[in-house]
Short mmCIF file of C-alpha atoms and ligand atoms in Angstrom, two decimals:
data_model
loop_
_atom_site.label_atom_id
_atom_site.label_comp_id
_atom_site.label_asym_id
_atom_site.label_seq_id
_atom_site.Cartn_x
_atom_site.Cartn_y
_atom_site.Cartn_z
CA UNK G 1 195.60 -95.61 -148.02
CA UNK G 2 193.95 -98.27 -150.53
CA UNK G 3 196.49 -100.54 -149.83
CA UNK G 4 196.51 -100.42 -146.07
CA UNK G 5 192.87 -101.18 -146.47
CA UNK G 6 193.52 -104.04 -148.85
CA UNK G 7 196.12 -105.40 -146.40
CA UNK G 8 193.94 -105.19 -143.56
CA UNK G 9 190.76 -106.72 -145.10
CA UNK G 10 193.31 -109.54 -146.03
CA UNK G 11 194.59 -110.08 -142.59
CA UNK G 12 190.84 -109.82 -141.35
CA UNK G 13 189.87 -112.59 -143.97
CA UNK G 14 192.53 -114.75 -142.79
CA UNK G 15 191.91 -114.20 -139.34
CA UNK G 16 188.15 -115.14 -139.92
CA UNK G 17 188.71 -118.32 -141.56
CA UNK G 18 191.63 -119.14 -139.12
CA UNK G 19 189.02 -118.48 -136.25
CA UNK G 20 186.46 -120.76 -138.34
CA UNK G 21 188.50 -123.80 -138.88
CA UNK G 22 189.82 -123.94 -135.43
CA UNK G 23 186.15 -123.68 -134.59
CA UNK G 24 185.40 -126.50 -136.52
CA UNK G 25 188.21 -128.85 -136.20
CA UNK G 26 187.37 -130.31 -132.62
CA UNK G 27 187.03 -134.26 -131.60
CA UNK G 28 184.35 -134.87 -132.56
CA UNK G 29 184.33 -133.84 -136.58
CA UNK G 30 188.38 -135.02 -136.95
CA UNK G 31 186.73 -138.48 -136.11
CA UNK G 32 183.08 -138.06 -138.17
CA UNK G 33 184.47 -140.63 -140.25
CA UNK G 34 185.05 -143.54 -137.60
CA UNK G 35 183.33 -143.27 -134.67
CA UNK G 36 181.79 -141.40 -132.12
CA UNK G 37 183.80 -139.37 -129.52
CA UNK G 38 182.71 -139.82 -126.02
CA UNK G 39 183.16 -137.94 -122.55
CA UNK G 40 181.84 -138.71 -118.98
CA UNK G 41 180.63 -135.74 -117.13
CA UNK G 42 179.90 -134.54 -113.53
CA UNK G 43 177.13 -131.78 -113.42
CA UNK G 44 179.95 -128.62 -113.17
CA UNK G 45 180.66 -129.99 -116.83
CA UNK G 46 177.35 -129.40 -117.92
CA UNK G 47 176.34 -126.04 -115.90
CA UNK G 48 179.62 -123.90 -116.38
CA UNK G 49 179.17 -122.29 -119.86
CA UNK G 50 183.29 -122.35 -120.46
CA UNK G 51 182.96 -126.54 -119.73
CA UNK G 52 179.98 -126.60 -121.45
CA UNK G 53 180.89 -124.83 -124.67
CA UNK G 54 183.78 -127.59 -124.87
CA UNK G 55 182.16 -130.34 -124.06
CA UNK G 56 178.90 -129.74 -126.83
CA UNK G 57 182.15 -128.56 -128.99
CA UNK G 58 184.15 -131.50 -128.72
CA UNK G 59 182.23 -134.68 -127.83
CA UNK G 60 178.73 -136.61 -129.50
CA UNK G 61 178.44 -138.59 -126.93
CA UNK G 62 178.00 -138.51 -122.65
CA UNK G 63 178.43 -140.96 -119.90
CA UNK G 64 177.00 -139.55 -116.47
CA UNK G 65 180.20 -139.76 -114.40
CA UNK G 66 178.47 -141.04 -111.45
CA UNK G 67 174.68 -139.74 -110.91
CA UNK G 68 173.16 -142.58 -112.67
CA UNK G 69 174.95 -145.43 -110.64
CA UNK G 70 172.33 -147.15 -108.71
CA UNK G 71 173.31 -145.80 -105.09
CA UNK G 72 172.39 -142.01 -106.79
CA UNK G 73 169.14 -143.19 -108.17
CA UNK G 74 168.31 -145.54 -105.86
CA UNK G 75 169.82 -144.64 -102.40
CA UNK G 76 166.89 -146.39 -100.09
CA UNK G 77 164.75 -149.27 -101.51
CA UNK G 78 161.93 -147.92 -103.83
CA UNK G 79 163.15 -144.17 -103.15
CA UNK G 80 164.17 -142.46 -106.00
CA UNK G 81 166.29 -139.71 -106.30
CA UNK G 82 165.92 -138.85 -110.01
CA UNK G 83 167.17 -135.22 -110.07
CA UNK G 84 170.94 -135.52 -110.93
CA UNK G 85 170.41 -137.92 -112.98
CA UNK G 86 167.98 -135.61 -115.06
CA UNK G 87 170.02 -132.64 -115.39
CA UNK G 88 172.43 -135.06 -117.51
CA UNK G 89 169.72 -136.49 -119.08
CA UNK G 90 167.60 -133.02 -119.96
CA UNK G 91 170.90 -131.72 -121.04
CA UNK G 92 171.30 -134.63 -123.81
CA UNK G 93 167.55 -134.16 -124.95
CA UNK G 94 168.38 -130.28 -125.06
CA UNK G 95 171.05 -130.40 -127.52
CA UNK G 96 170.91 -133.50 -129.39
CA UNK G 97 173.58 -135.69 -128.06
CA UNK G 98 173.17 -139.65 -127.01
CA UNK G 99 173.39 -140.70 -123.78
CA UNK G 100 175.40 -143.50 -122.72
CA UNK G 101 173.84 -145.27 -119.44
CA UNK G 102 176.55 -145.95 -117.18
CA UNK G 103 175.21 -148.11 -114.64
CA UNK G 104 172.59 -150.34 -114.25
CA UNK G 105 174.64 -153.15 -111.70
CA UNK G 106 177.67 -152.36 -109.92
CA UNK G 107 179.37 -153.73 -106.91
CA UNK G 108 180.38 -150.36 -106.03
CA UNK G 109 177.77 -147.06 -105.79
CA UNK G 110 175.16 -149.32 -104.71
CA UNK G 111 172.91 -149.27 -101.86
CA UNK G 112 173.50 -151.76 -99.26
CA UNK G 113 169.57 -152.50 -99.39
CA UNK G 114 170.12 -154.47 -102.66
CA UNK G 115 171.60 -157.08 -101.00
CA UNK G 116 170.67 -157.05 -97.05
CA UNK G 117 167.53 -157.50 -95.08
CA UNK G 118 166.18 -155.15 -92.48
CA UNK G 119 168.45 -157.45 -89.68
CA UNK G 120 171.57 -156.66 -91.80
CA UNK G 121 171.76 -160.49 -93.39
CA UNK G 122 172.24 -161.17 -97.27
CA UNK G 123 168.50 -162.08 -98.39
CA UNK G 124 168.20 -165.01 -100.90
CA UNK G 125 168.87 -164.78 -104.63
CA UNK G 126 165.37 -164.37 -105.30
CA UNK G 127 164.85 -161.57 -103.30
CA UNK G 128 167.78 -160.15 -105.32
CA UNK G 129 166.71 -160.72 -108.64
CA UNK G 130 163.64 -159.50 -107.90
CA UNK G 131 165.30 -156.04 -106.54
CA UNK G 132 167.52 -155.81 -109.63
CA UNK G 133 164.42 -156.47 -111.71
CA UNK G 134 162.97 -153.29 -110.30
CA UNK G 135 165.47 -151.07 -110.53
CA UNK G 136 166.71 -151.75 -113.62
CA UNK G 137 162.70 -151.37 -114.97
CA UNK G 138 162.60 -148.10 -113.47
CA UNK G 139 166.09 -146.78 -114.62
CA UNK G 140 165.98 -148.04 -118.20
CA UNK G 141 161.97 -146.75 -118.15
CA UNK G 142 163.27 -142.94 -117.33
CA UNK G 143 165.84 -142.31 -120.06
CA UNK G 144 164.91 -144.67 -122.75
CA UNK G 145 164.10 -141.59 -124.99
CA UNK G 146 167.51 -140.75 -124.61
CA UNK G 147 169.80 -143.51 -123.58
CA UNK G 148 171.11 -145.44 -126.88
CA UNK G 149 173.41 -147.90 -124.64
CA UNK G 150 173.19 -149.26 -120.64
CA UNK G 151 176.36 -150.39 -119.01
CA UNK G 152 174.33 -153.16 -117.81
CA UNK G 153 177.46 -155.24 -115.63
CA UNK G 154 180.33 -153.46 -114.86
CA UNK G 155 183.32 -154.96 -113.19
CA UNK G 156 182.27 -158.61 -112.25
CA UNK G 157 185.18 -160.34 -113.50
CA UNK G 158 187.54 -161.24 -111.26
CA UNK G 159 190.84 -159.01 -111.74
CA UNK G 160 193.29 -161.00 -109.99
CA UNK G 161 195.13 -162.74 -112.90
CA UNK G 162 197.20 -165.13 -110.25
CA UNK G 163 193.60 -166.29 -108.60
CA UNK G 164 191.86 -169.14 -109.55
CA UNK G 165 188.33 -167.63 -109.04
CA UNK G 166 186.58 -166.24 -112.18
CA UNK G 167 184.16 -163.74 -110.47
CA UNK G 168 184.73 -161.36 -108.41
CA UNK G 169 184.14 -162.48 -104.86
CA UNK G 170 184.03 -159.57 -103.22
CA UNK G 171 180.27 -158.08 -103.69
CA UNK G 172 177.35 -158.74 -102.43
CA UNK G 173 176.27 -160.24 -105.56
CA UNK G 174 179.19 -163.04 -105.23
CA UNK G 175 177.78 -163.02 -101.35
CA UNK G 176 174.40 -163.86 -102.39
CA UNK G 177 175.09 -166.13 -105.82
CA UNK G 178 178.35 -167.70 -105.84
CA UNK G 179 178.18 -167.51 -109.50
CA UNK G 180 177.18 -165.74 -112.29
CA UNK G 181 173.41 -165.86 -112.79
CA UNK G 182 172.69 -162.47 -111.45
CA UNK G 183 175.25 -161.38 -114.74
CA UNK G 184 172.63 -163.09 -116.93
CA UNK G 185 169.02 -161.69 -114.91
CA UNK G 186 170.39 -158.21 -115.38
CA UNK G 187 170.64 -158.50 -118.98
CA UNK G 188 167.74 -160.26 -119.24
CA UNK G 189 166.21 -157.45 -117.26
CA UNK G 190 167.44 -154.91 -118.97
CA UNK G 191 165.97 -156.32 -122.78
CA UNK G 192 163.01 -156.78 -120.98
CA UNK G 193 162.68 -152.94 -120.03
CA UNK G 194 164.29 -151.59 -123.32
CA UNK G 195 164.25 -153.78 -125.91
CA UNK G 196 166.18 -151.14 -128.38
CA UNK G 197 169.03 -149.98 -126.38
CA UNK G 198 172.26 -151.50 -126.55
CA UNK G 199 173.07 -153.60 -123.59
CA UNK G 200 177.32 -153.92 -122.57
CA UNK G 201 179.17 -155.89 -119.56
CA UNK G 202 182.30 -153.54 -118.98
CA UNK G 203 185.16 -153.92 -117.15
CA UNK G 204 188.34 -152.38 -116.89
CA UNK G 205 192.23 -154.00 -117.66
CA UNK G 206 190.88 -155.63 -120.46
CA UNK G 207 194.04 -155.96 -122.24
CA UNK G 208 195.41 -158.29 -119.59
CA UNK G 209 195.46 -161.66 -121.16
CA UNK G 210 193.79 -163.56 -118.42
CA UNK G 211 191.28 -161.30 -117.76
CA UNK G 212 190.04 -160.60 -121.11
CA UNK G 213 190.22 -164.31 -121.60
CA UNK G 214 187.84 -165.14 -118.88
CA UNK G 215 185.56 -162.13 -120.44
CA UNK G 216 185.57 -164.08 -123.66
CA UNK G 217 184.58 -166.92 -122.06
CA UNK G 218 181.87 -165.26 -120.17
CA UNK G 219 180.49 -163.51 -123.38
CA UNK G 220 181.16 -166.40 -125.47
CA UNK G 221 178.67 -168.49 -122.78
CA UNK G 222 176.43 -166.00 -122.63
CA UNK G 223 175.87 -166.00 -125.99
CA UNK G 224 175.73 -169.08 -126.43
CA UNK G 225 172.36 -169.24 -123.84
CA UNK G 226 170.94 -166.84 -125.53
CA UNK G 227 171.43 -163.74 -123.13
CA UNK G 228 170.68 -160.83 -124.84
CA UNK G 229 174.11 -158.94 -124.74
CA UNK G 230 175.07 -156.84 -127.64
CA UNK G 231 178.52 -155.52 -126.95
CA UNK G 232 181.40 -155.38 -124.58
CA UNK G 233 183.16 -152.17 -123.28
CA UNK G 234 186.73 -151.98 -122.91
CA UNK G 235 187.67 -149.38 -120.26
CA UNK G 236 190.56 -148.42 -121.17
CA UNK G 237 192.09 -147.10 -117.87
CA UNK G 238 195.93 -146.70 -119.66
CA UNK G 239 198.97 -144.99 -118.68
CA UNK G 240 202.01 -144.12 -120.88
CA UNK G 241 203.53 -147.57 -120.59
CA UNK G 242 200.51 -149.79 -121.10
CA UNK G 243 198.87 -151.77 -122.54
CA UNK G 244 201.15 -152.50 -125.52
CA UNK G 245 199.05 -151.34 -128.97
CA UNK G 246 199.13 -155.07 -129.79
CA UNK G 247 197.65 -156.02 -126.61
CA UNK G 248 194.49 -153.43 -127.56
CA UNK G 249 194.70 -154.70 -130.63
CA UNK G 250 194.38 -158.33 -129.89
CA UNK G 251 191.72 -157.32 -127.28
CA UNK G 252 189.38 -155.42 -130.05
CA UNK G 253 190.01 -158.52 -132.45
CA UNK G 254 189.14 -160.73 -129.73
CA UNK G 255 186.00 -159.09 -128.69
CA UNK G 256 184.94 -158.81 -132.32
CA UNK G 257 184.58 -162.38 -132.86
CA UNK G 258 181.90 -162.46 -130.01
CA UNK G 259 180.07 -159.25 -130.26
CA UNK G 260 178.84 -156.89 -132.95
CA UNK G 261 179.75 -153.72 -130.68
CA UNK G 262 182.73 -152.71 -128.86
CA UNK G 263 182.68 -149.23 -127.11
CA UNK G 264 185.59 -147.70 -125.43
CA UNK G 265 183.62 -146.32 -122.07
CA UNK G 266 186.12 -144.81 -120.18
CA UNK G 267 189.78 -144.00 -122.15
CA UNK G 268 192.34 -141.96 -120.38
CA UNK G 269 196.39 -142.19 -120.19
CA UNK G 270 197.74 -141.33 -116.75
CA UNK G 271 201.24 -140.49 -116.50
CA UNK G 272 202.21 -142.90 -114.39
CA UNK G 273 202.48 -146.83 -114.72
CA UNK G 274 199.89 -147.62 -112.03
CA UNK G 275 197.21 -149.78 -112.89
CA UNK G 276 193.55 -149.86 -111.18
CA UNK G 277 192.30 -147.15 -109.22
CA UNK G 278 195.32 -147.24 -106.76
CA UNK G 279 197.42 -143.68 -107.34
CA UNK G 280 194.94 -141.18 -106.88
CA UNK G 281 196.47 -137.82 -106.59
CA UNK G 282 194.65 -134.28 -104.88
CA UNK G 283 192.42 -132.96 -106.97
CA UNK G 284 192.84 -129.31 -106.66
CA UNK G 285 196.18 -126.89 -105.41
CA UNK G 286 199.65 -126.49 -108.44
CA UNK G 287 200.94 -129.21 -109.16
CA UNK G 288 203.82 -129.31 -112.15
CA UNK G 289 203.64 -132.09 -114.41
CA UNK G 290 207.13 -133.33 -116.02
CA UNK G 291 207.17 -132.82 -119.74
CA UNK G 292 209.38 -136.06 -120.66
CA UNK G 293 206.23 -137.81 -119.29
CA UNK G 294 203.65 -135.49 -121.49
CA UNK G 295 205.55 -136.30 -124.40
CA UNK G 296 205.05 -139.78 -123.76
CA UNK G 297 201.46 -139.57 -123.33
CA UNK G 298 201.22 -137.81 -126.37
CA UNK G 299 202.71 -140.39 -128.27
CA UNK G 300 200.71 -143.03 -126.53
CA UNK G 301 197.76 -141.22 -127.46
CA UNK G 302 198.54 -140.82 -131.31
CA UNK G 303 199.67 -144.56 -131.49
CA UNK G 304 196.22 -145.50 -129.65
CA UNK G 305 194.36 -143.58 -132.05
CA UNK G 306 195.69 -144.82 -134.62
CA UNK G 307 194.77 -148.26 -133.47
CA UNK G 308 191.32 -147.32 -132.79
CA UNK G 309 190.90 -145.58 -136.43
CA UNK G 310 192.26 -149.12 -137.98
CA UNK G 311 189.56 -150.56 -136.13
CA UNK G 312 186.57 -148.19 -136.78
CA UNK G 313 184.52 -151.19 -137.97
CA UNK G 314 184.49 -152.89 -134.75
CA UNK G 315 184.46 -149.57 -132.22
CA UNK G 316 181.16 -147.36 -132.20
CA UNK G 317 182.57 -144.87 -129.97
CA UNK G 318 185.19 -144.19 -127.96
CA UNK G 319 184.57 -142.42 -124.93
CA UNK G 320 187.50 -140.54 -122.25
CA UNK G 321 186.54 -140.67 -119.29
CA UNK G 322 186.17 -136.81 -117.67
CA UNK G 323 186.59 -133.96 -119.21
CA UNK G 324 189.65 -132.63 -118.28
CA UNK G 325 192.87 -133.00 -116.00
CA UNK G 326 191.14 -130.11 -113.64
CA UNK G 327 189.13 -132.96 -112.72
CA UNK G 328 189.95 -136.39 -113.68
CA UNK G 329 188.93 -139.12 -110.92
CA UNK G 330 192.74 -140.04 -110.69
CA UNK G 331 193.82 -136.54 -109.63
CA UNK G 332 195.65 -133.81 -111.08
CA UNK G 333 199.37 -134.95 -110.82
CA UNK G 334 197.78 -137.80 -113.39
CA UNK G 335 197.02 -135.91 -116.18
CA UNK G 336 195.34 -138.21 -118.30
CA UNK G 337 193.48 -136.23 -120.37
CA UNK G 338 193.29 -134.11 -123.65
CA UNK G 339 192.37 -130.81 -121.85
CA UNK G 340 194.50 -129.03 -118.96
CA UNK G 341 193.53 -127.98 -115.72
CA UNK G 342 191.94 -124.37 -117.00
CA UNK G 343 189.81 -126.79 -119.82
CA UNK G 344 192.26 -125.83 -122.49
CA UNK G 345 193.24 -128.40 -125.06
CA UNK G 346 197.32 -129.17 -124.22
CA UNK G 347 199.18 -130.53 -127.18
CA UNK G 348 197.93 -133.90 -126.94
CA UNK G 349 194.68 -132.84 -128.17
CA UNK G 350 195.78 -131.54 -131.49
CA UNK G 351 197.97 -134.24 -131.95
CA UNK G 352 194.60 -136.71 -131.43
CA UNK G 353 192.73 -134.37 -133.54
CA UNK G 354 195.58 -133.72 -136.67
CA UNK G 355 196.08 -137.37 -137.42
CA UNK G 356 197.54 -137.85 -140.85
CA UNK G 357 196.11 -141.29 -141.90
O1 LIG A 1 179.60 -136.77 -103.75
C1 LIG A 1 180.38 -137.05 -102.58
C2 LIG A 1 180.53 -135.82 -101.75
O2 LIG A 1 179.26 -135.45 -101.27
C3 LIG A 1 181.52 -136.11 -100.61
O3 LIG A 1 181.73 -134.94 -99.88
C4 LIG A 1 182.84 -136.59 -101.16
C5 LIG A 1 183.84 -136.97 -100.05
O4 LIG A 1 184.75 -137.95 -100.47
O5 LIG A 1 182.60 -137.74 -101.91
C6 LIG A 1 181.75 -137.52 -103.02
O6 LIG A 1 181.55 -138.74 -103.68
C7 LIG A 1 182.65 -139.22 -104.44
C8 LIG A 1 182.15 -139.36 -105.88
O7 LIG A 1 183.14 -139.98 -106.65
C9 LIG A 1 181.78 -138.02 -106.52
O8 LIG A 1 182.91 -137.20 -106.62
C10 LIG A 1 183.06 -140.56 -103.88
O9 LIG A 1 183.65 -140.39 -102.62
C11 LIG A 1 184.04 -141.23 -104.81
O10 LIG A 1 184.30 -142.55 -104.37
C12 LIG A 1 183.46 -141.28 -106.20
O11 LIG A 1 184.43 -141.84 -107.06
C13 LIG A 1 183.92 -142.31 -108.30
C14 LIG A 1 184.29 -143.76 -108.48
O12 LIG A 1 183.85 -144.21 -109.75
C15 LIG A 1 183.66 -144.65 -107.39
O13 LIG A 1 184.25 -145.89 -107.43
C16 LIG A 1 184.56 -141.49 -109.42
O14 LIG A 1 184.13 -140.13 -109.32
C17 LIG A 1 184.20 -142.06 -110.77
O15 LIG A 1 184.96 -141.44 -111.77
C18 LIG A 1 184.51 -143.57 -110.80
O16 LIG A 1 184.11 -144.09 -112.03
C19 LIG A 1 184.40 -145.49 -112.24
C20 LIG A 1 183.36 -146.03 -113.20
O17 LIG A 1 182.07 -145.77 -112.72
C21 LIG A 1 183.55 -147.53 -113.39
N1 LIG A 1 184.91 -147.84 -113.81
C22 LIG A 1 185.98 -147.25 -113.02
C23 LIG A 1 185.77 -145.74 -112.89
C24 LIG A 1 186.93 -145.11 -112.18
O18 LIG A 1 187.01 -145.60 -110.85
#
């Protein structure tokens, strides 16, 4: 009888601390050591106590996936529409976790009032700036108890590596501008509103050697003017074939000599070799995902990671964008993620997470 007991207080013991250390060993504590771990979050996320309870587990840092874009704040000149945006917000300030601001000036997610008059005609570039000026005041002004970073430009470089044209020329910023002077207000804007936070341009293929040259030059100018721009953020929309681990090498190094902080805003690994928003699958109903291509993933993911640790004294945090397959913006049959479609970590997590080095 004593020894039953014995065995079984044994087996409880080990169950306990086996129970305790998977507890503890999540995301954010394998990676204590080098930087921050990161996730972008709709408001299901933040409500449902399963997501929840992996998301405060998991992650020290949160990106609003979308209700702090200016068309959610701002969807009609001077009206406001603060009360997304607050839930994220209130549930940072609740339990202690930073708030990345993701975004103060988009060419997407933006009302159309920014840039037109009342007769539907693009209004002069002062009349811009002196829109952005406002709603970048009143954004940065709400969360600057909270937010440690803005997104200040996202997406303005031109992504066609075969075009001549630097900017992007299809917003109605390039509309109004034809150049890149509003890139320069906004930041100015934004140091004028918060002069603490972190202020990043980010843009996505970043690893694609024209484009991230023509962001080096763009940061390297800006700079140079004295624009008060503290770091760049390197997307990081991959899939299992791309970018090459020397290419996101190169592009950290590169960054580095320009800016003191590099943040990886919006990581995830698709399974497919699409680039750019293109492929977006359903995001609900079975799908079956083929496990030659999850092995790959996972072994993209460990060699990225591995990149990223060698270069914890450049990268601040790195962030995945969503929390889990169940509802990644590229759609299920995607993948990209480190949890499955019931929020469960797949293999690829622990592989992330049980790094040797
Ligand atoms: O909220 C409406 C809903 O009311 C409506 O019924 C439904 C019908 O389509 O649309 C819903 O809005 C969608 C919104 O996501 C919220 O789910 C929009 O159509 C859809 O376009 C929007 O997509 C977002 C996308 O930005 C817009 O370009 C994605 O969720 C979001 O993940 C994505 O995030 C961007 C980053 O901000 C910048 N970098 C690229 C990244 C991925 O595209």
């Amino acid at each position: 009888m004593k020894r039953i007991y014995l065995i079984l207080s044994a087996a409880l013991l080990f169950a306990a601390s086996y129970v305790a250390n998977a507890q503890m060993y999540t995301l954010k504590d394998a990676y204590k050591p080098y930087f921050s771990v990161g996730v972008a979050v709709n408001l299901r996320n933040i409500s449902d106590p399963q997501q929840s309870a992996v998301v405060l587990r998991n992650f020290n840092s949160i990106t609003a996936e979308n209700v702090m874009k200016p068309q959610l704040v701002h969807p009609y000149q001077g009206e406001f529409d603060w009360e997304d945006a607050d839930k994220v917000a209130d549930f940072c300030r609740q339990n202690g976790i930073k708030l990345r601001g993701h975004c103060l000036m988009w060419h997407k997610q933006i009302g159309e009032w920014m840039f037109k008059d009342e007769n539907g005609n693009y209004v002069s570039k002062e009349i811009l700036f002196d829109r952005m000026r406002t709603h970048i005041n009143a954004v940065v002004n709400r969360y600057k108890d909270i937010v440690y970073c803005w997104d200040v430009v996202n997406e303005a470089i031109n992504d066609d590596s075969t075009s001549p044209d630097f900017y992007r020329t299809t917003s109605g910023f390039w509309e109004i501008c034809h150049d890149g002077e509003w890139i320069e207000k906004a930041f100015q804007y934004a140091r004028e509103a918060d002069p603490n936070a972190l202020l990043f341009y980010n843009d996505f293929n970043e690893c694609d050697p024209v484009k991230r040259q023509r962001i080096y030059d763009m940061v390297k100018k800006m700079k140079a003017k004295g624009v008060p721009i503290d770091g760049i953020g390197m997307q990081a929309h991959y899939n299992i074939f791309g970018p090459s681990m020397k290419e996101v090498d190169k592009t950290i190094k590169m960054f580095s000599e320009l800016v003191e902080h590099i943040h990886v805003t919006e990581l995830d690994v698709r399974l497919t070799n699409s680039t750019g928003g293109n492929q977006r699958y359903a995001q609900t109903g079975e799908v079956t995902l083929n496990e030659e291509d999850l092995k790959k993933q996972e072994e993209y993911y460990d060699e990225l990671f591995k990149v990223f640790r060698k270069n914890k004294k450049y990268l601040d945090v790195v962030t995945f964008w969503n929390l889990a397959d169940a509802d990644s913006w590229l759609g299920r049959q995607n993948a990209p993620l480190l949890f499955d479609f019931n929020f469960r970590p797949k293999p690829v997590y622990r592989t992330v997470v049980n790094f040797k080095d």
